[in-house]
PDB file of C-alpha atoms in Angstrom:
ATOM      1  CA  MET A 112      -0.414  -0.142  -0.131  1.00 50.00           C
ATOM      2  CA  ASN A 113       2.652   2.392   0.601  1.00 56.00           C
ATOM      3  CA  LYS A 114       4.236   2.050  -2.946  1.00 54.00           C
ATOM      4  CA  PHE A 115       0.554   2.890  -4.243  1.00 52.00           C
ATOM      5  CA  ARG A 116       0.488   5.922  -2.080  1.00 51.00           C
ATOM      6  CA  LEU A 117       4.421   6.830  -3.151  1.00 49.00           C
ATOM      7  CA  PHE A 118       3.152   6.433  -6.760  1.00 50.00           C
ATOM      8  CA  MET A 119      -0.054   8.226  -6.373  1.00 51.00           C
ATOM      9  CA  MET A 120       2.024  11.229  -4.927  1.00 52.00           C
ATOM     10  CA  ALA A 121       4.870  10.828  -7.380  1.00 51.00           C
ATOM     11  CA  ALA A 122       1.937  11.350 -10.019  1.00 50.00           C
ATOM     12  CA  ALA A 123       0.397  14.192  -8.397  1.00 48.00           C
ATOM     13  CA  VAL A 124       3.685  16.004  -8.453  1.00 45.00           C
ATOM     14  CA  VAL A 125       4.250  15.141 -12.201  1.00 43.00           C
ATOM     15  CA  PHE A 126       0.971  16.242 -13.238  1.00 43.00           C
ATOM     16  CA  LEU A 127       1.125  19.639 -11.249  1.00 42.00           C
ATOM     17  CA  ALA A 128       4.383  20.348 -12.732  1.00 42.00           C
ATOM     18  CA  GLY A 129       2.902  19.578 -16.082  1.00 44.00           C
ATOM     19  CA  CYS A 130       0.096  22.121 -15.602  1.00 43.00           C
ATOM     20  CA  ASN A 131       3.093  24.842 -14.322  1.00 39.00           C
ATOM     21  CA  VAL A 132       4.772  24.430 -17.728  1.00 34.00           C
ATOM     22  CA  LYS A 133       1.643  24.579 -19.341  1.00 32.00           C
ATOM     23  CA  LYS A 134       0.829  27.917 -18.125  1.00 29.00           C
ATOM     24  CA  GLU A 135       4.202  29.075 -18.923  1.00 30.00           C
ATOM     25  CA  LYS A 136       3.879  28.212 -22.332  1.00 29.00           C
ATOM     26  CA  SER A 137       0.736  29.334 -22.797  1.00 27.00           C
ATOM     27  CA  GLN A 138       1.793  32.928 -22.367  1.00 30.00           C
ATOM     28  CA  ALA A 139       1.691  35.022 -25.514  1.00 31.00           C
ATOM     29  CA  VAL A 140       5.188  35.934 -25.841  1.00 34.00           C
ATOM     30  CA  VAL A 141       6.788  36.533 -29.343  1.00 41.00           C
ATOM     31  CA  ASP A 142      10.889  37.370 -29.722  1.00 47.00           C
ATOM     32  CA  ASP A 143      11.057  38.045 -25.994  1.00 53.00           C
ATOM     33  CA  GLU A 144       8.443  40.594 -25.505  1.00 64.00           C
ATOM     34  CA  GLU A 145       4.928  39.822 -24.382  1.00 67.00           C
ATOM     35  CA  VAL A 146       2.449  40.709 -26.908  1.00 76.00           C
ATOM     36  CA  VAL A 147       0.030  43.564 -26.378  1.00 81.00           C
ATOM     37  CA  ALA A 148      -3.888  43.229 -27.191  1.00 92.00           C
ATOM     38  CA  ASP A 149      -4.456  45.815 -29.796  1.00 94.00           C
ATOM     39  CA  SER A 150      -7.513  47.972 -29.412  1.00 94.00           C
ATOM     40  CA  THR A 151      -7.402  49.692 -32.622  1.00 97.00           C
ATOM     41  CA  VAL A 152     -10.395  49.733 -34.976  1.00 97.00           C
ATOM     42  CA  TYR A 153      -9.450  49.613 -38.690  1.00 97.00           C
ATOM     43  CA  GLY A 154     -11.869  50.529 -41.578  1.00 98.00           C
ATOM     44  CA  VAL A 155     -12.966  53.354 -43.986  1.00 98.00           C
ATOM     45  CA  CYS A 156     -14.046  56.670 -43.554  1.00 98.00           C
ATOM     46  CA  GLY A 157     -17.511  56.669 -44.161  1.00 97.00           C
ATOM     47  CA  GLU A 158     -19.601  59.255 -46.084  1.00 97.00           C
ATOM     48  CA  GLY A 159     -21.454  60.288 -43.341  1.00 96.00           C
ATOM     49  CA  THR A 160     -18.541  61.817 -41.173  1.00 96.00           C
ATOM     50  CA  SER A 161     -18.424  65.342 -40.222  1.00 94.00           C
ATOM     51  CA  MET A 162     -16.603  68.172 -38.213  1.00 90.00           C
ATOM     52  CA  HIS A 163     -17.723  65.880 -34.869  1.00 93.00           C
ATOM     53  CA  SER A 164     -18.879  62.774 -36.092  1.00 96.00           C
ATOM     54  CA  LEU A 165     -16.667  59.961 -37.986  1.00 97.00           C
ATOM     55  CA  GLU A 166     -18.563  57.068 -39.583  1.00 98.00           C
ATOM     56  CA  LEU A 167     -16.396  53.854 -39.896  1.00 98.00           C
ATOM     57  CA  ILE A 168     -16.791  51.538 -41.799  1.00 98.00           C
ATOM     58  CA  THR A 169     -14.786  48.577 -40.173  1.00 97.00           C
ATOM     59  CA  ASP A 170     -12.982  46.224 -41.808  1.00 96.00           C
ATOM     60  CA  ALA A 171     -15.698  43.448 -40.477  1.00 96.00           C
ATOM     61  CA  GLY A 172     -18.196  45.481 -42.345  1.00 96.00           C
ATOM     62  CA  ASP A 173     -19.384  46.901 -39.538  1.00 96.00           C
ATOM     63  CA  THR A 174     -20.602  50.862 -39.168  1.00 97.00           C
ATOM     64  CA  ILE A 175     -19.968  52.499 -36.174  1.00 97.00           C
ATOM     65  CA  THR A 176     -20.289  56.295 -35.513  1.00 97.00           C
ATOM     66  CA  TYR A 177     -17.696  58.058 -33.004  1.00 97.00           C
ATOM     67  CA  THR A 178     -17.960  61.523 -31.789  1.00 95.00           C
ATOM     68  CA  ILE A 179     -15.022  63.702 -32.497  1.00 95.00           C
ATOM     69  CA  LEU A 180     -14.667  66.133 -29.343  1.00 91.00           C
ATOM     70  CA  ASP A 181     -12.488  69.176 -30.063  1.00 82.00           C
ATOM     71  CA  ALA A 182     -11.881  71.815 -26.825  1.00 65.00           C
ATOM     72  CA  GLU A 183     -15.029  73.850 -27.933  1.00 59.00           C
ATOM     73  CA  ALA A 184     -17.368  70.606 -27.934  1.00 54.00           C
ATOM     74  CA  ASP A 185     -19.394  70.061 -24.633  1.00 50.00           C
ATOM     75  CA  LEU A 186     -22.042  67.611 -25.625  1.00 49.00           C
ATOM     76  CA  ASP A 187     -25.011  66.969 -23.378  1.00 49.00           C
ATOM     77  CA  GLY A 188     -23.922  69.010 -20.913  1.00 49.00           C
ATOM     78  CA  GLY A 189     -20.830  67.568 -19.683  1.00 51.00           C
ATOM     79  CA  LEU A 190     -20.342  64.750 -21.899  1.00 51.00           C
ATOM     80  CA  SER A 191     -16.813  65.141 -22.921  1.00 49.00           C
ATOM     81  CA  SER A 192     -15.872  66.023 -19.292  1.00 56.00           C
ATOM     82  CA  GLY A 193     -12.394  67.711 -20.784  1.00 62.00           C
ATOM     83  CA  HIS A 194     -11.764  64.847 -23.361  1.00 73.00           C
ATOM     84  CA  VAL A 195     -10.453  65.867 -26.936  1.00 86.00           C
ATOM     85  CA  THR A 196     -10.090  63.884 -29.673  1.00 90.00           C
ATOM     86  CA  SER A 197      -6.574  63.866 -31.486  1.00 93.00           C
ATOM     87  CA  VAL A 198      -7.445  63.391 -35.175  1.00 96.00           C
ATOM     88  CA  VAL A 199      -4.058  63.342 -37.348  1.00 96.00           C
ATOM     89  CA  GLY A 200      -4.255  63.196 -41.210  1.00 96.00           C
ATOM     90  CA  GLY A 201      -7.730  64.470 -41.697  1.00 95.00           C
ATOM     91  CA  MET A 202     -11.103  62.701 -42.065  1.00 96.00           C
ATOM     92  CA  MET A 203     -11.764  62.053 -45.971  1.00 96.00           C
ATOM     93  CA  SER A 204     -14.452  59.668 -47.197  1.00 97.00           C
ATOM     94  CA  GLY A 205     -12.927  56.764 -48.524  1.00 98.00           C
ATOM     95  CA  ASP A 206      -9.518  57.015 -46.927  1.00 98.00           C
ATOM     96  CA  LYS A 207      -8.187  54.135 -44.578  1.00 98.00           C
ATOM     97  CA  MET A 208      -8.647  55.051 -41.011  1.00 98.00           C
ATOM     98  CA  ALA A 209      -7.062  53.433 -37.058  1.00 98.00           C
ATOM     99  CA  VAL A 210      -9.484  54.605 -34.492  1.00 98.00           C
ATOM    100  CA  THR A 211      -8.761  53.855 -31.089  1.00 97.00           C
ATOM    101  CA  GLY A 212     -12.376  54.792 -28.484  1.00 96.00           C
ATOM    102  CA  HIS A 213     -14.187  53.774 -25.517  1.00 94.00           C
ATOM    103  CA  LYS A 214     -18.257  54.158 -24.836  1.00 93.00           C
ATOM    104  CA  VAL A 215     -19.482  56.877 -22.521  1.00 91.00           C
ATOM    105  CA  GLU A 216     -23.444  56.892 -21.859  1.00 90.00           C
ATOM    106  CA  GLY A 217     -24.140  54.734 -24.781  1.00 91.00           C
ATOM    107  CA  GLU A 218     -22.044  56.850 -27.625  1.00 92.00           C
ATOM    108  CA  MET A 219     -18.681  55.700 -28.879  1.00 96.00           C
ATOM    109  CA  LEU A 220     -16.180  58.608 -28.046  1.00 95.00           C
ATOM    110  CA  ALA A 221     -13.143  58.546 -30.588  1.00 96.00           C
ATOM    111  CA  ASP A 222      -9.729  58.980 -28.561  1.00 96.00           C
ATOM    112  CA  ARG A 223      -7.475  58.879 -31.401  1.00 96.00           C
ATOM    113  CA  VAL A 224      -7.999  58.675 -35.288  1.00 97.00           C
ATOM    114  CA  ILE A 225      -5.413  57.965 -37.656  1.00 98.00           C
ATOM    115  CA  ASN A 226      -5.488  58.841 -41.442  1.00 98.00           C
ATOM    116  CA  VAL A 227      -3.511  55.724 -42.673  1.00 98.00           C
ATOM    117  CA  THR A 228      -3.997  56.827 -46.445  1.00 98.00           C
ATOM    118  CA  SER A 229      -2.329  59.877 -45.362  1.00 97.00           C
ATOM    119  CA  LEU A 230       0.428  58.308 -43.843  1.00 98.00           C
ATOM    120  CA  LEU A 231       1.721  56.111 -46.595  1.00 98.00           C
ATOM    121  CA  GLY A 232       4.173  57.950 -48.871  1.00 97.00           C
ATOM    122  CA  HIS A 233       7.633  58.875 -48.924  1.00 97.00           C
ATOM    123  CA  TRP A 234       9.145  60.825 -45.991  1.00 97.00           C
ATOM    124  CA  THR A 235      12.388  62.561 -45.626  1.00 96.00           C
ATOM    125  CA  SER A 236      14.453  64.181 -43.024  1.00 94.00           C
ATOM    126  CA  LEU A 237      18.229  64.719 -42.911  1.00 89.00           C
ATOM    127  CA  ASP A 238      19.070  61.244 -42.050  1.00 87.00           C
ATOM    128  CA  LYS A 239      16.499  59.150 -43.272  1.00 91.00           C
ATOM    129  CA  ASN A 240      14.438  58.401 -46.716  1.00 94.00           C
ATOM    130  CA  PHE A 241      11.732  56.020 -46.432  1.00 96.00           C
ATOM    131  CA  GLU A 242       8.359  54.999 -48.008  1.00 97.00           C
ATOM    132  CA  ILE A 243       5.701  53.616 -45.727  1.00 98.00           C
ATOM    133  CA  GLU A 244       3.757  51.245 -48.172  1.00 97.00           C
ATOM    134  CA  GLU A 245       0.480  49.727 -47.714  1.00 96.00           C
ATOM    135  CA  GLY A 246       0.616  45.998 -46.317  1.00 95.00           C
ATOM    136  CA  GLY A 247       3.138  46.767 -43.391  1.00 97.00           C
ATOM    137  CA  THR A 248       6.513  47.587 -45.438  1.00 97.00           C
ATOM    138  CA  VAL A 249       8.880  50.264 -44.825  1.00 97.00           C
ATOM    139  CA  ARG A 250      11.209  50.676 -47.874  1.00 95.00           C
ATOM    140  CA  SER A 251      14.608  52.734 -46.934  1.00 92.00           C
ATOM    141  CA  ASN A 252      15.975  54.775 -49.612  1.00 89.00           C
ATOM    142  CA  VAL A 253      19.235  55.407 -47.552  1.00 85.00           C
ATOM    143  CA  LYS A 254      21.599  52.607 -48.883  1.00 81.00           C
ATOM    144  CA  ALA A 255      24.319  53.503 -45.975  1.00 77.00           C
ATOM    145  CA  GLU A 256      21.549  53.248 -42.965  1.00 78.00           C
ATOM    146  CA  THR A 257      22.617  51.325 -40.203  1.00 80.00           C
ATOM    147  CA  ASN A 258      19.338  50.281 -38.930  1.00 84.00           C
ATOM    148  CA  PRO A 259      16.743  51.015 -41.352  1.00 90.00           C
ATOM    149  CA  TRP A 260      12.933  50.864 -40.636  1.00 94.00           C
ATOM    150  CA  THR A 261      11.412  47.600 -42.528  1.00 95.00           C
ATOM    151  CA  SER A 262       8.218  47.515 -41.090  1.00 97.00           C
ATOM    152  CA  TRP A 263       5.131  49.681 -39.851  1.00 98.00           C
ATOM    153  CA  LYS A 264       1.911  49.116 -38.058  1.00 97.00           C
ATOM    154  CA  ILE A 265      -0.574  51.099 -36.243  1.00 97.00           C
ATOM    155  CA  LEU A 266      -0.940  49.317 -32.385  1.00 96.00           C
ATOM    156  CA  ASN A 267      -3.542  51.145 -29.751  1.00 96.00           C
ATOM    157  CA  GLY A 268      -3.206  54.301 -31.519  1.00 96.00           C
ATOM    158  CA  GLN A 269       0.655  54.174 -31.823  1.00 97.00           C
ATOM    159  CA  LEU A 270       2.925  53.949 -34.970  1.00 98.00           C
ATOM    160  CA  LEU A 271       5.452  51.014 -34.763  1.00 97.00           C
ATOM    161  CA  LEU A 272       8.446  51.209 -36.815  1.00 96.00           C
ATOM    162  CA  ASN A 273      10.150  47.693 -36.626  1.00 95.00           C
ATOM    163  CA  ARG A 274      10.272  47.873 -32.567  1.00 92.00           C
ATOM    164  CA  ASP A 275      10.186  51.836 -32.073  1.00 95.00           C
ATOM    165  CA  THR A 276       6.997  52.977 -30.799  1.00 97.00           C
ATOM    166  CA  PHE A 277       6.170  56.758 -31.655  1.00 98.00           C
ATOM    167  CA  ALA A 278       3.068  59.004 -30.691  1.00 97.00           C
ATOM    168  CA  ILE A 279       1.895  61.173 -34.100  1.00 98.00           C
ATOM    169  CA  ASP A 280       2.323  64.819 -32.972  1.00 97.00           C
ATOM    170  CA  ASN A 281       1.113  65.743 -36.649  1.00 97.00           C
ATOM    171  CA  LEU A 282       0.249  64.339 -39.899  1.00 97.00           C
ATOM    172  CA  GLY A 283      -0.234  66.777 -42.683  1.00 95.00           C
ATOM    173  CA  ALA A 284      -0.447  66.926 -46.352  1.00 94.00           C
ATOM    174  CA  ASP A 285       3.484  67.421 -46.510  1.00 96.00           C
ATOM    175  CA  SER A 286       5.174  66.786 -42.774  1.00 97.00           C
ATOM    176  CA  LEU A 287       5.210  64.220 -40.452  1.00 98.00           C
ATOM    177  CA  ALA A 288       6.023  64.616 -36.726  1.00 98.00           C
ATOM    178  CA  ILE A 289       6.346  61.396 -34.562  1.00 98.00           C
ATOM    179  CA  GLU A 290       7.600  61.234 -30.916  1.00 97.00           C
ATOM    180  CA  ASN A 291       8.754  59.106 -28.575  1.00 96.00           C
ATOM    181  CA  ALA A 292      11.229  59.113 -25.527  1.00 95.00           C
ATOM    182  CA  ARG A 293      14.417  59.875 -27.497  1.00 94.00           C
ATOM    183  CA  GLY A 294      12.996  62.917 -28.963  1.00 96.00           C
ATOM    184  CA  ILE A 295      10.519  64.595 -31.665  1.00 97.00           C
ATOM    185  CA  PHE A 296      11.448  63.419 -35.305  1.00 96.00           C
ATOM    186  CA  LEU A 297      10.140  65.552 -38.233  1.00 98.00           C
ATOM    187  CA  PHE A 298       9.644  64.387 -41.861  1.00 97.00           C
ATOM    188  CA  LYS A 299       8.696  65.813 -45.036  1.00 98.00           C
ATOM    189  CA  ARG A 300       6.730  64.369 -47.718  1.00 97.00           C
ATOM    190  CA  GLN A 301       8.437  63.699 -51.167  1.00 93.00           C
ATOM    191  CA  LYS A 302       6.195  63.384 -54.153  1.00 84.00           C
TER     192      LYS A 302
END
């Protein structure tokens, strides 16, 4: 009977050890970094978009209407509560968009709106010359660059260039300003 108990205890230890190993393996890890869930909604700017409203036709085919709040807006007597939506690149019907937002009192409020169509293109600075292309590719036009950006994506309202994360401060017809802990980087659009 002692051998049976010893066997059962050993089996329980192996089982519990196996469970612990499974928990460690089930964590989402890529390149030694934890994967972060993306709260961004992607789609196309709809024709129902106006100054304070973004109609987003999502990649899944749903239509979501986001309220856009600026410093002057005060909807429903305080719905904004100091909230200001950051819109970069404009809101043109038919353009690809990336939006983060949240629901307040049954309404979807946009936190960050990025016009992905405006982001695409050829950008230059004193030391960078690259093209942000559709599909997540960045093509460097500087052959001697030691660490060129090769990929991009929007994640939680931020621009990721390779592993570098940037806030988009400004995105205009001919200029791009991005910022991270190392500073602000300014680029001019090349045609």
